[in-house]
Amino acid sequence: MEPVYLDYAATTPVDPRVAERMAGCLTLDGIFGNPASRSHIYGWRAEEAVEAARREVADLINADPREIVWTSGATEANNLALKGVAEAAEARGRHIITSCIEHKAVLDPCHYLMQRGWEVTWLQPDSSGLIHPEQVAAALRPDTVLVSVMHANNELGTVNNVAAIGALCRAREVLFHVDAAQSVGKLPVDVGALQVDLLSISAHKLYGPKGAGALYVRRRPPVALAPQIHGGGHERGMRSGTLATHQLVGFGQACALANLELAEEAERILRIRNIFLEEVLADPGAQLNGHPSQRLPGIANISFAGVDGEALLLSLRDVAVSTGSACTSASLEPSYVLKAIGVSDELAHASIRFSFGRFTTEEQARFAAARVQAAVAALRG
Ligand SMILES: *Cc1c(COP(=O)(O)O)cnc(C)c1O
């Protein structure tokens, strides 16, 4: 029997309805053309398919299709946002504000910029993983050019009050970037209401394919952004390279499905997660990390006191989960996110992120909860 997949925050399987559309964009009888080919129907059809997908992505976040720049994923979108703004705004200032619990795809570009002379203010989350608007307000300086704060944290599921941060950045005329890789498709995201200037999305976190993503770039007021990939001037010069028609069509379809099903799905996943939590948190040594209510429906990060995390993972062979984030689980260092919210090293090592999604059943949640309870009981001896 395959283990139950409870690692939807690391990646989601492609929805079969998405896969079907993608398959129609590969072979000679499908939409395989180069969207940039202007001289024949193969190219025109591909362009049409890619532009329809662009509208579907834009619709999900209430943007204009012209504000969507295709990328290879949220990592590239974050790199384009951070380095692109930094480079374009260099003359105005070299100060950036972000949080120390961002995804590595924000932290690493910030470190890169620091090596090149930019100053970065790292905001500390509170014990629930929230970054407060007042912290951002206090950190703003005359030379601040960009604030980057994630919408939903990938390890904890905690959801920031992005609209309040957006309002104060707008008032101070400082650009605001949001890494929304975990929230788009899971929570309503409206770039107008959130007052963001740049927002990163990843297709494979919302039942689309890996290797596709987008950066939302506001048109009014316009955002000056220096391209990071040159070669042909695709995407209005902001990101060159032949567009991957099948990936983008899949991404678009995934967004269209999310738009239709989001509310109902969030409710269903929340119900399943709560069934799981009710059983697992019955153990007084188990503690839910992150914010109790301001959180994604699908993520539950739990610390198990008195249990070795590695041993727990090893004994949970029937459940596919991750300790901390997928990117750091290979190292022995405990999660920097858990450390930042004040979880001890020992407890951080004994923490597991369970993440639920579209194909998780109630039966799977109950099965996983029973396995966790049995494993924890066995390890406590
Ligand atoms: C997954 C993830 C990313 C990276 O996205 P890719 O599309 O895999 O490059 C960035 N930020 C957050 C919050 C994520 O969850």
mmCIF file of C-alpha atoms and ligand atoms in Angstrom:
data_model
loop_
_atom_site.group_PDB
_atom_site.id
_atom_site.type_symbol
_atom_site.label_atom_id
_atom_site.label_comp_id
_atom_site.label_asym_id
_atom_site.label_seq_id
_atom_site.Cartn_x
_atom_site.Cartn_y
_atom_site.Cartn_z
ATOM 1 C CA MET A 1 0.000 0.000 0.000
ATOM 2 C CA GLU A 2 1.234 3.507 -0.852
ATOM 3 C CA PRO A 3 1.606 5.865 2.116
ATOM 4 C CA VAL A 4 -1.148 8.438 2.556
ATOM 5 C CA TYR A 5 0.002 11.708 1.009
ATOM 6 C CA LEU A 6 -0.182 14.515 3.570
ATOM 7 C CA ASP A 7 2.444 16.809 2.102
ATOM 8 C CA TYR A 8 0.300 19.075 -0.091
ATOM 9 C CA ALA A 9 2.249 22.132 1.089
ATOM 10 C CA ALA A 10 5.397 20.716 -0.573
ATOM 11 C CA THR A 11 3.608 20.066 -3.831
ATOM 12 C CA THR A 12 0.209 18.980 -5.077
ATOM 13 C CA PRO A 13 -0.512 16.344 -7.683
ATOM 14 C CA VAL A 14 -1.763 17.753 -10.976
ATOM 15 C CA ASP A 15 -5.554 17.648 -11.123
ATOM 16 C CA PRO A 16 -6.579 15.096 -13.807
ATOM 17 C CA ARG A 17 -8.668 17.812 -15.511
ATOM 18 C CA VAL A 18 -5.509 19.925 -15.730
ATOM 19 C CA ALA A 19 -3.392 17.029 -16.994
ATOM 20 C CA GLU A 20 -5.911 16.395 -19.768
ATOM 21 C CA ARG A 21 -5.675 19.983 -20.992
ATOM 22 C CA MET A 22 -1.892 19.864 -20.831
ATOM 23 C CA ALA A 23 -1.758 16.683 -22.875
ATOM 24 C CA GLY A 24 -3.577 18.560 -25.622
ATOM 25 C CA CYS A 25 -0.637 20.961 -25.962
ATOM 26 C CA LEU A 26 2.238 18.629 -26.765
ATOM 27 C CA THR A 27 1.921 16.621 -29.957
ATOM 28 C CA LEU A 28 1.453 17.439 -33.634
ATOM 29 C CA ASP A 29 -2.325 17.125 -33.366
ATOM 30 C CA GLY A 30 -2.381 19.468 -30.357
ATOM 31 C CA ILE A 31 -1.478 23.082 -29.569
ATOM 32 C CA PHE A 32 2.285 22.553 -29.733
ATOM 33 C CA GLY A 33 3.331 25.723 -31.569
ATOM 34 C CA ASN A 34 5.603 28.459 -30.314
ATOM 35 C CA PRO A 35 3.366 31.239 -28.951
ATOM 36 C CA ALA A 36 5.861 33.759 -30.339
ATOM 37 C CA SER A 37 5.556 32.434 -33.926
ATOM 38 C CA ARG A 38 3.624 35.152 -35.724
ATOM 39 C CA SER A 39 3.559 33.727 -39.220
ATOM 40 C CA HIS A 40 1.298 30.665 -38.973
ATOM 41 C CA ILE A 41 -1.732 29.144 -37.309
ATOM 42 C CA TYR A 42 0.333 26.873 -35.034
ATOM 43 C CA GLY A 43 1.839 29.907 -33.389
ATOM 44 C CA TRP A 44 -1.442 31.836 -33.291
ATOM 45 C CA ARG A 45 -3.237 28.937 -31.605
ATOM 46 C CA ALA A 46 -0.509 28.601 -28.998
ATOM 47 C CA GLU A 47 -0.582 32.325 -28.333
ATOM 48 C CA GLU A 48 -4.336 32.221 -27.947
ATOM 49 C CA ALA A 49 -4.082 29.334 -25.458
ATOM 50 C CA VAL A 50 -1.392 31.092 -23.432
ATOM 51 C CA GLU A 51 -3.371 34.338 -23.361
ATOM 52 C CA ALA A 52 -6.519 32.502 -22.243
ATOM 53 C CA ALA A 53 -4.446 30.991 -19.428
ATOM 54 C CA ARG A 54 -3.130 34.430 -18.531
ATOM 55 C CA ARG A 55 -6.729 35.632 -18.102
ATOM 56 C CA GLU A 56 -7.522 32.629 -15.891
ATOM 57 C CA VAL A 57 -4.542 33.331 -13.629
ATOM 58 C CA ALA A 58 -5.384 37.057 -13.540
ATOM 59 C CA ASP A 59 -9.057 36.349 -12.755
ATOM 60 C CA LEU A 60 -8.155 34.252 -9.727
ATOM 61 C CA ILE A 61 -6.371 37.211 -8.097
ATOM 62 C CA ASN A 62 -8.557 39.971 -9.583
ATOM 63 C CA ALA A 63 -5.740 41.348 -11.746
ATOM 64 C CA ASP A 64 -5.543 42.562 -15.336
ATOM 65 C CA PRO A 65 -4.030 39.898 -17.654
ATOM 66 C CA ARG A 66 -1.395 42.471 -18.663
ATOM 67 C CA GLU A 67 -0.170 42.391 -15.068
ATOM 68 C CA ILE A 68 0.804 38.710 -15.223
ATOM 69 C CA VAL A 69 4.429 37.831 -16.054
ATOM 70 C CA TRP A 70 5.023 34.117 -16.600
ATOM 71 C CA THR A 71 7.905 32.524 -14.730
ATOM 72 C CA SER A 72 9.127 29.014 -13.993
ATOM 73 C CA GLY A 73 7.617 29.094 -10.500
ATOM 74 C CA ALA A 74 7.445 31.143 -7.333
ATOM 75 C CA THR A 75 11.210 30.959 -6.790
ATOM 76 C CA GLU A 76 11.828 32.760 -10.056
ATOM 77 C CA ALA A 77 8.934 35.148 -9.411
ATOM 78 C CA ASN A 78 10.427 36.070 -6.018
ATOM 79 C CA ASN A 79 13.866 36.557 -7.574
ATOM 80 C CA LEU A 80 12.417 38.787 -10.271
ATOM 81 C CA ALA A 81 10.455 40.833 -7.734
ATOM 82 C CA LEU A 82 13.300 41.343 -5.266
ATOM 83 C CA LYS A 83 16.271 41.740 -7.585
ATOM 84 C CA GLY A 84 14.196 43.449 -10.261
ATOM 85 C CA VAL A 85 12.915 46.142 -7.894
ATOM 86 C CA ALA A 86 16.270 46.512 -6.134
ATOM 87 C CA GLU A 87 18.092 47.049 -9.392
ATOM 88 C CA ALA A 88 15.487 49.429 -10.820
ATOM 89 C CA ALA A 89 15.170 51.505 -7.618
ATOM 90 C CA GLU A 90 18.858 51.628 -6.706
ATOM 91 C CA ALA A 91 19.067 55.399 -7.165
ATOM 92 C CA ARG A 92 16.223 56.005 -4.689
ATOM 93 C CA GLY A 93 17.535 53.795 -1.908
ATOM 94 C CA ARG A 94 19.022 50.460 -0.998
ATOM 95 C CA HIS A 95 16.908 49.351 1.944
ATOM 96 C CA ILE A 96 14.560 46.344 1.958
ATOM 97 C CA ILE A 97 12.251 45.079 4.704
ATOM 98 C CA THR A 98 11.295 41.419 4.959
ATOM 99 C CA SER A 99 10.697 38.792 7.632
ATOM 100 C CA CYS A 100 13.035 36.091 8.853
ATOM 101 C CA ILE A 101 10.436 33.355 8.253
ATOM 102 C CA GLU A 102 10.041 33.905 4.532
ATOM 103 C CA HIS A 103 10.619 30.977 2.169
ATOM 104 C CA LYS A 104 14.253 30.459 1.113
ATOM 105 C CA ALA A 105 13.246 31.857 -2.265
ATOM 106 C CA VAL A 106 12.920 35.269 -0.591
ATOM 107 C CA LEU A 107 15.655 34.912 2.045
ATOM 108 C CA ASP A 108 18.363 33.920 -0.428
ATOM 109 C CA PRO A 109 17.770 36.759 -2.936
ATOM 110 C CA CYS A 110 17.867 39.141 0.068
ATOM 111 C CA HIS A 111 21.216 37.690 1.164
ATOM 112 C CA TYR A 112 22.442 38.061 -2.405
ATOM 113 C CA LEU A 113 21.426 41.733 -2.391
ATOM 114 C CA MET A 114 23.096 42.279 1.003
ATOM 115 C CA GLN A 115 26.378 41.045 -0.454
ATOM 116 C CA ARG A 116 25.973 43.727 -3.101
ATOM 117 C CA GLY A 117 25.436 46.587 -0.700
ATOM 118 C CA TRP A 118 21.721 46.569 0.084
ATOM 119 C CA GLU A 119 20.570 46.775 3.678
ATOM 120 C CA VAL A 120 17.892 44.370 4.824
ATOM 121 C CA THR A 121 15.729 44.692 7.953
ATOM 122 C CA TRP A 122 14.584 41.249 9.114
ATOM 123 C CA LEU A 123 11.298 41.392 10.994
ATOM 124 C CA GLN A 124 10.758 38.816 13.747
ATOM 125 C CA PRO A 125 7.391 37.054 13.858
ATOM 126 C CA ASP A 126 5.392 36.784 17.061
ATOM 127 C CA SER A 127 4.942 33.340 18.620
ATOM 128 C CA SER A 128 2.097 32.520 16.214
ATOM 129 C CA GLY A 129 4.155 33.377 13.128
ATOM 130 C CA LEU A 130 2.480 36.719 12.430
ATOM 131 C CA ILE A 131 4.297 39.794 11.171
ATOM 132 C CA HIS A 132 2.444 42.851 12.434
ATOM 133 C CA PRO A 133 1.828 45.949 10.293
ATOM 134 C CA GLU A 134 3.203 48.127 13.139
ATOM 135 C CA GLN A 135 6.551 46.326 12.822
ATOM 136 C CA VAL A 136 6.669 47.187 9.136
ATOM 137 C CA ALA A 137 5.690 50.805 9.867
ATOM 138 C CA ALA A 138 8.464 51.114 12.451
ATOM 139 C CA ALA A 139 11.069 49.676 10.070
ATOM 140 C CA LEU A 140 10.271 51.965 7.108
ATOM 141 C CA ARG A 141 13.008 54.497 6.279
ATOM 142 C CA PRO A 142 13.315 57.228 3.663
ATOM 143 C CA ASP A 143 15.577 54.927 1.630
ATOM 144 C CA THR A 144 13.285 51.873 1.855
ATOM 145 C CA VAL A 145 12.389 50.737 -1.661
ATOM 146 C CA LEU A 146 10.654 47.425 -1.029
ATOM 147 C CA VAL A 147 8.762 45.478 1.619
ATOM 148 C CA SER A 148 8.380 41.730 1.078
ATOM 149 C CA VAL A 149 6.133 39.778 3.438
ATOM 150 C CA MET A 150 4.567 36.419 2.662
ATOM 151 C CA HIS A 151 0.814 35.863 2.681
ATOM 152 C CA ALA A 152 0.667 32.362 4.209
ATOM 153 C CA ASN A 153 3.671 30.695 5.789
ATOM 154 C CA ASN A 154 4.536 27.361 4.188
ATOM 155 C CA GLU A 155 5.577 25.652 7.421
ATOM 156 C CA LEU A 156 2.984 26.991 9.853
ATOM 157 C CA GLY A 157 0.066 27.978 7.668
ATOM 158 C CA THR A 158 -0.191 31.300 9.539
ATOM 159 C CA VAL A 159 -1.808 33.972 7.344
ATOM 160 C CA ASN A 160 -0.534 37.537 7.586
ATOM 161 C CA ASN A 161 -2.730 40.627 7.480
ATOM 162 C CA VAL A 162 -1.323 41.575 4.113
ATOM 163 C CA ALA A 163 -3.985 44.220 3.388
ATOM 164 C CA ALA A 164 -2.938 46.310 6.396
ATOM 165 C CA ILE A 165 0.742 46.096 5.419
ATOM 166 C CA GLY A 166 -0.216 46.971 1.839
ATOM 167 C CA ALA A 167 -2.155 50.041 2.950
ATOM 168 C CA LEU A 168 0.737 51.460 4.900
ATOM 169 C CA CYS A 169 3.266 50.738 2.141
ATOM 170 C CA ARG A 170 0.970 52.455 -0.368
ATOM 171 C CA ALA A 171 0.628 55.485 1.931
ATOM 172 C CA ARG A 172 4.422 55.703 2.194
ATOM 173 C CA GLU A 173 4.932 55.046 -1.534
ATOM 174 C CA VAL A 174 7.069 51.974 -0.876
ATOM 175 C CA LEU A 175 6.656 48.944 -3.154
ATOM 176 C CA PHE A 176 5.127 45.874 -1.553
ATOM 177 C CA HIS A 177 5.812 42.294 -2.669
ATOM 178 C CA VAL A 178 3.931 39.269 -1.374
ATOM 179 C CA ASP A 179 4.980 35.651 -1.750
ATOM 180 C CA ALA A 180 1.538 34.083 -2.124
ATOM 181 C CA ALA A 181 2.671 30.627 -3.270
ATOM 182 C CA GLN A 182 0.776 28.958 -0.420
ATOM 183 C CA SER A 183 -2.350 31.092 -0.419
ATOM 184 C CA VAL A 184 -3.406 31.542 -4.042
ATOM 185 C CA GLY A 185 -6.029 28.913 -4.779
ATOM 186 C CA LYS A 186 -6.542 28.202 -1.071
ATOM 187 C CA LEU A 187 -7.767 31.583 0.176
ATOM 188 C CA PRO A 188 -9.433 34.416 -1.706
ATOM 189 C CA VAL A 189 -6.624 36.662 -2.981
ATOM 190 C CA ASP A 190 -7.520 40.043 -4.460
ATOM 191 C CA VAL A 191 -4.503 42.149 -5.407
ATOM 192 C CA GLY A 192 -6.594 45.329 -5.321
ATOM 193 C CA ALA A 193 -7.942 44.749 -1.822
ATOM 194 C CA LEU A 194 -4.524 43.657 -0.560
ATOM 195 C CA GLN A 195 -2.858 46.735 -2.111
ATOM 196 C CA VAL A 196 0.139 44.744 -3.284
ATOM 197 C CA ASP A 197 2.437 45.813 -6.118
ATOM 198 C CA LEU A 198 4.013 42.430 -6.796
ATOM 199 C CA LEU A 199 2.746 38.950 -5.933
ATOM 200 C CA SER A 200 4.316 35.539 -6.576
ATOM 201 C CA ILE A 201 2.320 32.435 -7.528
ATOM 202 C CA SER A 202 3.347 28.819 -8.100
ATOM 203 C CA ALA A 203 1.302 26.423 -10.256
ATOM 204 C CA HIS A 204 2.342 23.237 -8.466
ATOM 205 C CA LYS A 205 0.927 24.374 -5.130
ATOM 206 C CA LEU A 206 -2.572 24.598 -6.622
ATOM 207 C CA TYR A 207 -2.870 21.367 -8.631
ATOM 208 C CA GLY A 208 -1.041 22.688 -11.690
ATOM 209 C CA PRO A 209 2.319 21.468 -13.030
ATOM 210 C CA LYS A 210 5.736 22.028 -11.501
ATOM 211 C CA GLY A 211 7.895 24.439 -13.468
ATOM 212 C CA ALA A 212 5.275 27.141 -13.966
ATOM 213 C CA GLY A 213 4.449 30.246 -12.011
ATOM 214 C CA ALA A 214 3.778 33.931 -12.334
ATOM 215 C CA LEU A 215 4.650 37.298 -10.938
ATOM 216 C CA TYR A 216 1.806 39.781 -10.702
ATOM 217 C CA VAL A 217 3.233 43.241 -11.496
ATOM 218 C CA ARG A 218 0.916 46.204 -10.914
ATOM 219 C CA ARG A 219 0.336 48.526 -13.866
ATOM 220 C CA ARG A 220 -1.223 51.494 -12.034
ATOM 221 C CA PRO A 221 0.731 52.951 -10.389
ATOM 222 C CA PRO A 222 3.403 51.247 -12.515
ATOM 223 C CA VAL A 223 6.216 49.235 -10.946
ATOM 224 C CA ALA A 224 9.733 49.721 -12.290
ATOM 225 C CA LEU A 225 11.279 46.274 -12.603
ATOM 226 C CA ALA A 226 14.646 45.324 -14.096
ATOM 227 C CA PRO A 227 14.402 42.037 -16.027
ATOM 228 C CA GLN A 228 16.598 39.218 -14.745
ATOM 229 C CA ILE A 229 16.479 36.997 -17.835
ATOM 230 C CA HIS A 230 17.309 38.528 -21.216
ATOM 231 C CA GLY A 231 16.896 37.034 -24.657
ATOM 232 C CA GLY A 232 14.142 37.992 -27.062
ATOM 233 C CA GLY A 233 11.975 40.386 -25.085
ATOM 234 C CA HIS A 234 9.088 38.028 -24.263
ATOM 235 C CA GLU A 235 6.659 39.058 -21.521
ATOM 236 C CA ARG A 236 7.009 42.786 -22.342
ATOM 237 C CA GLY A 237 10.749 42.446 -21.886
ATOM 238 C CA MET A 238 10.408 41.350 -18.282
ATOM 239 C CA ARG A 239 11.139 37.654 -18.759
ATOM 240 C CA SER A 240 12.528 36.291 -22.000
ATOM 241 C CA GLY A 241 12.285 32.684 -23.119
ATOM 242 C CA THR A 242 9.894 30.590 -25.209
ATOM 243 C CA LEU A 243 6.658 30.172 -23.291
ATOM 244 C CA ALA A 244 5.899 26.605 -22.192
ATOM 245 C CA THR A 245 2.409 26.361 -23.671
ATOM 246 C CA HIS A 246 1.408 23.099 -21.963
ATOM 247 C CA GLN A 247 2.622 24.293 -18.544
ATOM 248 C CA LEU A 248 0.839 27.613 -18.799
ATOM 249 C CA VAL A 249 -2.383 26.109 -20.127
ATOM 250 C CA GLY A 250 -2.272 23.723 -17.155
ATOM 251 C CA PHE A 251 -1.563 26.577 -14.756
ATOM 252 C CA GLY A 252 -4.489 28.548 -16.205
ATOM 253 C CA GLN A 253 -6.864 25.597 -15.940
ATOM 254 C CA ALA A 254 -5.740 24.991 -12.343
ATOM 255 C CA CYS A 255 -6.550 28.624 -11.513
ATOM 256 C CA ALA A 256 -9.931 28.431 -13.224
ATOM 257 C CA LEU A 257 -10.807 25.333 -11.180
ATOM 258 C CA ALA A 258 -9.604 26.977 -7.976
ATOM 259 C CA ASN A 259 -11.740 30.015 -8.756
ATOM 260 C CA LEU A 260 -14.826 27.822 -9.095
ATOM 261 C CA GLU A 261 -14.182 25.450 -6.206
ATOM 262 C CA LEU A 262 -12.109 27.396 -3.699
ATOM 263 C CA ALA A 263 -14.779 28.207 -1.108
ATOM 264 C CA GLU A 264 -16.277 24.739 -1.025
ATOM 265 C CA GLU A 265 -12.893 23.052 -1.061
ATOM 266 C CA ALA A 266 -11.487 25.182 1.758
ATOM 267 C CA GLU A 267 -14.455 24.213 3.899
ATOM 268 C CA ARG A 268 -14.050 20.510 3.133
ATOM 269 C CA ILE A 269 -10.295 20.531 3.811
ATOM 270 C CA LEU A 270 -10.794 22.456 7.031
ATOM 271 C CA ARG A 271 -13.299 19.873 8.213
ATOM 272 C CA ILE A 272 -10.886 17.020 7.430
ATOM 273 C CA ARG A 273 -7.972 18.805 9.092
ATOM 274 C CA ASN A 274 -10.074 19.377 12.196
ATOM 275 C CA ILE A 275 -11.002 15.696 12.387
ATOM 276 C CA PHE A 276 -7.268 14.944 12.298
ATOM 277 C CA LEU A 277 -6.438 17.609 14.880
ATOM 278 C CA GLU A 278 -9.155 16.567 17.272
ATOM 279 C CA GLU A 279 -7.612 13.115 17.513
ATOM 280 C CA VAL A 280 -3.934 14.055 17.469
ATOM 281 C CA LEU A 281 -4.227 17.004 19.866
ATOM 282 C CA ALA A 282 -5.984 14.802 22.415
ATOM 283 C CA ASP A 283 -2.412 13.961 23.436
ATOM 284 C CA PRO A 284 -1.432 16.631 25.995
ATOM 285 C CA GLY A 285 2.173 16.485 24.693
ATOM 286 C CA ALA A 286 1.071 17.528 21.202
ATOM 287 C CA GLN A 287 0.990 21.214 20.399
ATOM 288 C CA LEU A 288 -0.257 22.966 17.269
ATOM 289 C CA ASN A 289 2.256 25.526 15.997
ATOM 290 C CA GLY A 290 1.220 28.754 14.313
ATOM 291 C CA HIS A 291 -1.832 30.936 14.724
ATOM 292 C CA PRO A 292 -4.928 29.213 16.183
ATOM 293 C CA SER A 293 -7.397 30.801 13.753
ATOM 294 C CA GLN A 294 -5.609 33.054 11.246
ATOM 295 C CA ARG A 295 -4.301 30.114 9.233
ATOM 296 C CA LEU A 296 -4.628 28.116 6.027
ATOM 297 C CA PRO A 297 -7.178 25.319 6.177
ATOM 298 C CA GLY A 298 -4.751 22.704 4.888
ATOM 299 C CA ILE A 299 -1.651 22.963 7.104
ATOM 300 C CA ALA A 300 -1.149 21.614 10.624
ATOM 301 C CA ASN A 301 2.336 21.832 12.100
ATOM 302 C CA ILE A 302 2.513 19.853 15.314
ATOM 303 C CA SER A 303 5.236 19.410 17.941
ATOM 304 C CA PHE A 304 5.318 16.217 19.982
ATOM 305 C CA ALA A 305 6.979 16.695 23.366
ATOM 306 C CA GLY A 306 9.251 13.901 24.499
ATOM 307 C CA VAL A 307 9.508 12.259 21.101
ATOM 308 C CA ASP A 308 12.463 12.192 18.698
ATOM 309 C CA GLY A 309 11.348 13.726 15.428
ATOM 310 C CA GLU A 310 13.467 11.521 13.175
ATOM 311 C CA ALA A 311 12.296 8.406 14.995
ATOM 312 C CA LEU A 312 8.713 9.584 14.663
ATOM 313 C CA LEU A 313 9.118 10.144 10.919
ATOM 314 C CA LEU A 314 10.687 6.698 10.550
ATOM 315 C CA SER A 315 7.822 5.044 12.365
ATOM 316 C CA LEU A 316 5.261 6.937 10.279
ATOM 317 C CA ARG A 317 6.016 5.039 7.105
ATOM 318 C CA ASP A 318 2.352 4.897 6.144
ATOM 319 C CA VAL A 319 2.038 8.664 6.046
ATOM 320 C CA ALA A 320 4.045 10.944 3.729
ATOM 321 C CA VAL A 321 4.745 14.183 5.618
ATOM 322 C CA SER A 322 7.668 16.509 6.181
ATOM 323 C CA THR A 323 9.562 17.857 9.136
ATOM 324 C CA GLY A 324 9.849 21.593 8.821
ATOM 325 C CA SER A 325 9.893 22.486 5.151
ATOM 326 C CA ALA A 326 10.895 20.179 2.335
ATOM 327 C CA CYS A 327 13.929 22.366 1.648
ATOM 328 C CA THR A 328 15.397 22.064 5.134
ATOM 329 C CA SER A 329 14.353 18.543 6.039
ATOM 330 C CA ALA A 330 17.576 17.149 4.548
ATOM 331 C CA SER A 331 19.660 19.065 7.083
ATOM 332 C CA LEU A 332 20.009 18.368 10.779
ATOM 333 C CA GLU A 333 19.351 21.984 11.707
ATOM 334 C CA PRO A 334 15.861 22.410 13.108
ATOM 335 C CA SER A 335 13.471 24.565 11.103
ATOM 336 C CA TYR A 336 14.422 28.257 11.145
ATOM 337 C CA VAL A 337 10.723 29.080 11.116
ATOM 338 C CA LEU A 338 9.959 27.120 14.291
ATOM 339 C CA LYS A 339 13.061 28.574 15.952
ATOM 340 C CA ALA A 340 11.953 32.098 15.039
ATOM 341 C CA ILE A 341 8.557 31.645 16.724
ATOM 342 C CA GLY A 342 10.266 30.467 19.886
ATOM 343 C CA VAL A 343 9.957 26.683 19.636
ATOM 344 C CA SER A 344 12.932 25.043 21.395
ATOM 345 C CA ASP A 345 15.467 23.122 19.292
ATOM 346 C CA GLU A 346 14.380 19.905 20.933
ATOM 347 C CA LEU A 347 10.703 20.455 20.230
ATOM 348 C CA ALA A 348 11.426 21.773 16.737
ATOM 349 C CA HIS A 349 13.145 18.469 15.964
ATOM 350 C CA ALA A 350 9.998 16.681 17.106
ATOM 351 C CA SER A 351 7.700 18.682 14.834
ATOM 352 C CA ILE A 352 5.878 17.503 11.748
ATOM 353 C CA ARG A 353 3.993 19.418 9.101
ATOM 354 C CA PHE A 354 0.853 17.631 7.974
ATOM 355 C CA SER A 355 -0.762 19.202 4.945
ATOM 356 C CA PHE A 356 -4.109 18.250 3.477
ATOM 357 C CA GLY A 357 -5.519 18.886 0.038
ATOM 358 C CA ARG A 358 -7.989 18.215 -2.741
ATOM 359 C CA PHE A 359 -7.626 14.457 -2.765
ATOM 360 C CA THR A 360 -7.379 13.858 0.985
ATOM 361 C CA THR A 361 -10.307 11.852 2.294
ATOM 362 C CA GLU A 362 -11.771 11.814 5.766
ATOM 363 C CA GLU A 363 -10.781 8.165 5.991
ATOM 364 C CA GLN A 364 -7.149 9.035 5.228
ATOM 365 C CA ALA A 365 -7.164 11.739 7.891
ATOM 366 C CA ARG A 366 -8.498 9.292 10.489
ATOM 367 C CA PHE A 367 -5.995 6.639 9.422
ATOM 368 C CA ALA A 368 -3.102 9.122 9.676
ATOM 369 C CA ALA A 369 -4.254 10.342 13.078
ATOM 370 C CA ALA A 370 -4.386 6.767 14.369
ATOM 371 C CA ARG A 371 -0.892 6.069 13.028
ATOM 372 C CA VAL A 372 0.481 9.214 14.642
ATOM 373 C CA GLN A 373 -1.099 8.365 17.984
ATOM 374 C CA ALA A 374 0.270 4.828 17.864
ATOM 375 C CA ALA A 375 3.767 5.982 16.857
ATOM 376 C CA VAL A 376 3.918 8.663 19.549
ATOM 377 C CA ALA A 377 2.700 6.248 22.203
ATOM 378 C CA ALA A 378 5.278 3.639 21.162
ATOM 379 C CA LEU A 379 8.149 6.144 21.195
ATOM 380 C CA ARG A 380 7.207 7.549 24.576
ATOM 381 C CA GLY A 381 7.441 3.959 25.823
HETATM 382 C C1 LIG B 1 6.744 26.414 -2.759
HETATM 383 C C2 LIG B 1 7.012 27.806 -2.347
HETATM 384 C C3 LIG B 1 7.898 28.614 -3.067
HETATM 385 C C4 LIG B 1 8.688 28.097 -4.241
HETATM 386 O O1 LIG B 1 7.851 27.887 -5.346
HETATM 387 P P1 LIG B 1 8.376 27.081 -6.624
HETATM 388 O O2 LIG B 1 7.281 27.278 -7.605
HETATM 389 O O3 LIG B 1 8.533 25.673 -6.171
HETATM 390 O O4 LIG B 1 9.654 27.696 -7.057
HETATM 391 C C5 LIG B 1 8.083 29.907 -2.643
HETATM 392 N N1 LIG B 1 7.438 30.393 -1.577
HETATM 393 C C6 LIG B 1 6.584 29.656 -0.856
HETATM 394 C C7 LIG B 1 5.875 30.262 0.313
HETATM 395 C C8 LIG B 1 6.344 28.337 -1.217
HETATM 396 O O5 LIG B 1 5.494 27.599 -0.488
#
